[in-house]
Amino acid sequence: MGEIVVVENLTLDGVMQAPGDADEDRRGGFRHGGWARPYADHVAAETMSRGMGADGAMLFGRRTYEQFHGFWSRQADGNPYTEVLNRKHKYVASRGPARPLPWENSSLLEGEATAAVAELKRGTGGDLVVLGSGELVRSLAAAGLVDVYWLSIHPLILGTGERLFADGDAAYRGMRLTRTVTTTTGVIIATYRPAG
């Protein structure tokens, strides 16, 4: 049985909304999109590429899947992220009507997301890595399905935006720190496992 590994970019106040681009996610009038870009460096790139290159598949919510496909599938050859993302199998959880998935190696999960992911987790030998996909991550966390949180914590406070753990989303849960890497720009890449 594989593990579910959540990979997120966060601010110090827990905001995860639109780290990559100004127009990535403007829900709720969010105007700070692209906040993670100034903190990118070689340490983060090397750390993330090692994690993404591991055996297993990717797991996305529909919105994040479409954003990733729109950007990464069109990047030039030789980009290590594009190569990994194109090659890996991608599972997509969606509440909307079934539509064809345009990215190679993609499958739409049938039925309710947490039940479908729990079944997938039991039947896979490798890890399922979730990138972004905040709504999906919060539902998986509430169901106790997340095994590892790989959080890139950025040294800024936005004061607004969708947070990884919003008020009332999750019950009290202790975490155990298993690894940290600090980038040259002050981002702490912290790996946590739920305690107990």
Coordinates of C-alpha atoms in Angstrom, one line a residue:
M1 CA 0.0 0.0 0.0
G2 CA 1.3 3.4 -1.0
E3 CA 1.2 6.6 1.0
I4 CA -0.6 9.9 0.3
V5 CA 2.0 12.7 0.2
V6 CA 0.7 16.3 0.2
V7 CA 3.1 18.8 -1.3
E8 CA 2.1 22.5 -0.7
N9 CA 3.5 26.0 -0.8
L10 CA 2.4 28.0 2.3
T11 CA 2.9 31.4 3.8
L12 CA 3.6 31.7 7.5
D13 CA -0.1 32.3 8.1
G14 CA -1.0 29.1 6.2
V15 CA -2.2 30.6 2.9
M16 CA -1.8 28.2 0.0
Q17 CA -3.9 30.1 -2.7
A18 CA -2.2 30.9 -6.0
P19 CA 1.5 30.6 -5.2
G20 CA 2.6 30.4 -8.8
D21 CA 0.9 33.1 -10.9
A22 CA -1.1 36.3 -10.5
D23 CA -4.1 34.8 -12.4
E24 CA -3.8 31.3 -11.0
D25 CA -6.8 31.6 -8.5
R26 CA -8.6 34.9 -7.9
R27 CA -11.5 33.3 -6.0
G28 CA -12.7 35.5 -3.1
G29 CA -11.0 38.6 -4.7
F30 CA -7.5 37.2 -4.0
R31 CA -4.9 39.6 -5.4
H32 CA -1.6 38.2 -4.2
G33 CA -1.2 35.5 -6.8
G34 CA 2.4 34.5 -7.6
W35 CA 3.7 35.1 -4.1
A36 CA 6.0 32.0 -4.1
R37 CA 7.9 32.9 -7.3
P38 CA 10.4 35.4 -5.7
Y39 CA 11.5 32.6 -3.3
A40 CA 12.4 30.0 -5.9
D41 CA 16.1 28.8 -5.9
H42 CA 18.2 25.8 -6.8
V43 CA 17.8 24.2 -3.3
A44 CA 14.0 24.1 -3.7
A45 CA 14.2 22.9 -7.3
E46 CA 16.6 20.1 -6.4
T47 CA 14.5 19.1 -3.3
M48 CA 11.2 19.1 -5.2
S49 CA 12.6 17.2 -8.2
R50 CA 13.8 14.4 -5.9
G51 CA 10.4 14.1 -4.3
M52 CA 8.5 14.2 -7.5
G53 CA 10.8 11.8 -9.2
A54 CA 10.0 9.0 -6.8
D55 CA 7.9 6.0 -7.8
G56 CA 4.1 6.4 -7.7
A57 CA 1.5 8.6 -9.3
M58 CA 0.0 12.1 -8.9
L59 CA -3.3 13.0 -7.5
F60 CA -5.1 16.2 -8.3
G61 CA -8.4 18.1 -7.9
R62 CA -9.9 19.1 -11.2
R63 CA -8.9 22.9 -10.9
T64 CA -5.3 22.1 -10.1
Y65 CA -5.1 19.5 -12.8
E66 CA -6.3 21.9 -15.5
Q67 CA -3.9 24.6 -14.3
F68 CA -0.9 22.2 -14.3
H69 CA -1.8 20.8 -17.7
G70 CA -2.2 24.3 -19.1
F71 CA 1.3 25.2 -18.0
W72 CA 3.6 22.2 -17.6
S73 CA 2.6 20.1 -20.5
R74 CA 3.7 23.0 -22.8
Q75 CA 7.1 23.6 -21.3
A76 CA 10.2 23.0 -23.4
D77 CA 11.8 19.6 -23.5
G78 CA 14.5 19.1 -21.0
N79 CA 12.6 20.8 -18.1
P80 CA 12.8 18.2 -15.4
Y81 CA 9.3 19.0 -13.9
T82 CA 7.6 18.7 -17.3
E83 CA 9.3 15.3 -18.0
V84 CA 8.2 13.9 -14.6
L85 CA 4.6 15.3 -14.8
N86 CA 4.1 14.0 -18.4
R87 CA 5.5 10.5 -17.5
K88 CA 3.7 9.9 -14.2
H89 CA 0.1 8.7 -14.0
K90 CA -2.3 11.4 -12.9
Y91 CA -5.5 10.7 -11.0
V92 CA -8.1 13.4 -11.0
A93 CA -10.9 13.8 -8.4
S94 CA -13.7 16.0 -9.7
R95 CA -17.2 16.9 -8.5
G96 CA -18.2 18.2 -11.9
P97 CA -19.5 16.3 -14.9
A98 CA -17.2 13.8 -16.4
R99 CA -15.1 15.4 -19.2
P100 CA -12.3 14.0 -21.2
L101 CA -8.9 14.5 -19.6
P102 CA -6.4 16.0 -22.1
W103 CA -3.1 15.2 -20.4
E104 CA -1.4 11.9 -21.3
N105 CA -1.5 9.2 -18.5
S106 CA -4.6 10.7 -16.8
S107 CA -7.6 8.9 -15.2
L108 CA -10.7 10.4 -13.7
L109 CA -11.7 8.9 -10.3
E110 CA -15.2 7.6 -10.1
G111 CA -17.6 8.5 -7.2
E112 CA -17.0 10.3 -4.0
A113 CA -13.4 11.5 -3.7
T114 CA -12.3 10.2 -0.3
A115 CA -13.7 6.8 -0.9
A116 CA -12.1 6.6 -4.4
V117 CA -8.8 7.8 -3.0
A118 CA -8.9 5.3 -0.1
E119 CA -9.5 2.5 -2.6
L120 CA -6.7 3.7 -4.8
K121 CA -4.4 4.0 -1.9
R122 CA -5.0 0.4 -0.9
G123 CA -4.4 -0.9 -4.4
T124 CA -1.3 1.0 -5.3
G125 CA 2.3 0.1 -4.5
G126 CA 3.7 3.6 -4.9
D127 CA 2.9 6.9 -3.3
L128 CA 0.2 9.2 -4.4
V129 CA 1.6 12.8 -4.5
V130 CA -0.9 15.6 -4.2
L131 CA 0.2 19.0 -5.5
G132 CA -2.0 22.0 -4.6
S133 CA -5.6 20.8 -4.8
G134 CA -6.6 22.5 -1.5
E135 CA -10.2 21.3 -1.3
L136 CA -9.2 17.7 -2.1
V137 CA -6.4 17.9 0.5
R138 CA -8.7 19.2 3.2
S139 CA -11.2 16.3 2.6
L140 CA -8.5 13.7 2.6
A141 CA -7.1 15.1 5.8
A142 CA -10.5 15.1 7.5
A143 CA -10.8 11.4 6.4
G144 CA -7.4 10.6 7.9
L145 CA -6.0 9.6 4.6
V146 CA -2.9 11.8 4.4
D147 CA 0.4 10.1 5.5
V148 CA 2.9 12.8 4.8
Y149 CA 2.8 16.6 4.5
W150 CA 5.7 18.2 2.6
L151 CA 5.3 21.9 3.2
S152 CA 7.4 24.7 1.7
I153 CA 6.8 27.4 4.2
H154 CA 7.6 30.9 2.8
P155 CA 8.8 33.8 4.9
L156 CA 5.8 36.1 4.3
I157 CA 2.4 36.8 5.7
L158 CA -0.5 37.7 3.3
G159 CA -3.3 38.0 5.8
T160 CA -5.9 36.8 3.3
G161 CA -6.5 33.8 1.0
E162 CA -7.4 30.2 1.2
R163 CA -5.5 28.4 3.9
L164 CA -4.4 24.7 4.0
F165 CA -6.3 24.2 7.2
A166 CA -9.1 26.6 7.5
D167 CA -11.0 27.2 10.8
G168 CA -13.2 24.2 11.6
D169 CA -11.8 22.0 8.7
A170 CA -9.8 19.6 10.8
A171 CA -9.9 18.1 14.3
Y172 CA -6.9 18.5 16.6
R173 CA -4.1 16.5 15.2
G174 CA -0.4 16.4 16.3
M175 CA 2.4 16.2 13.7
R176 CA 5.9 14.8 13.9
L177 CA 8.6 16.6 12.0
T178 CA 10.8 14.1 10.1
R179 CA 13.0 16.3 7.9
T180 CA 13.8 20.0 7.1
V181 CA 15.6 21.7 4.3
T182 CA 16.2 25.5 4.3
T183 CA 16.6 27.3 1.0
T184 CA 18.8 30.2 0.2
T185 CA 15.7 32.5 0.2
G186 CA 14.5 31.5 3.7
V187 CA 11.9 28.9 2.7
I188 CA 11.7 26.0 5.1
I189 CA 10.8 22.7 3.4
A190 CA 9.4 20.7 6.3
T191 CA 8.2 17.1 6.2
Y192 CA 5.6 16.1 8.7
R193 CA 3.8 12.9 9.5
P194 CA 0.6 12.8 11.6
A195 CA 1.5 11.7 15.1
G196 CA -0.1 8.6 16.7

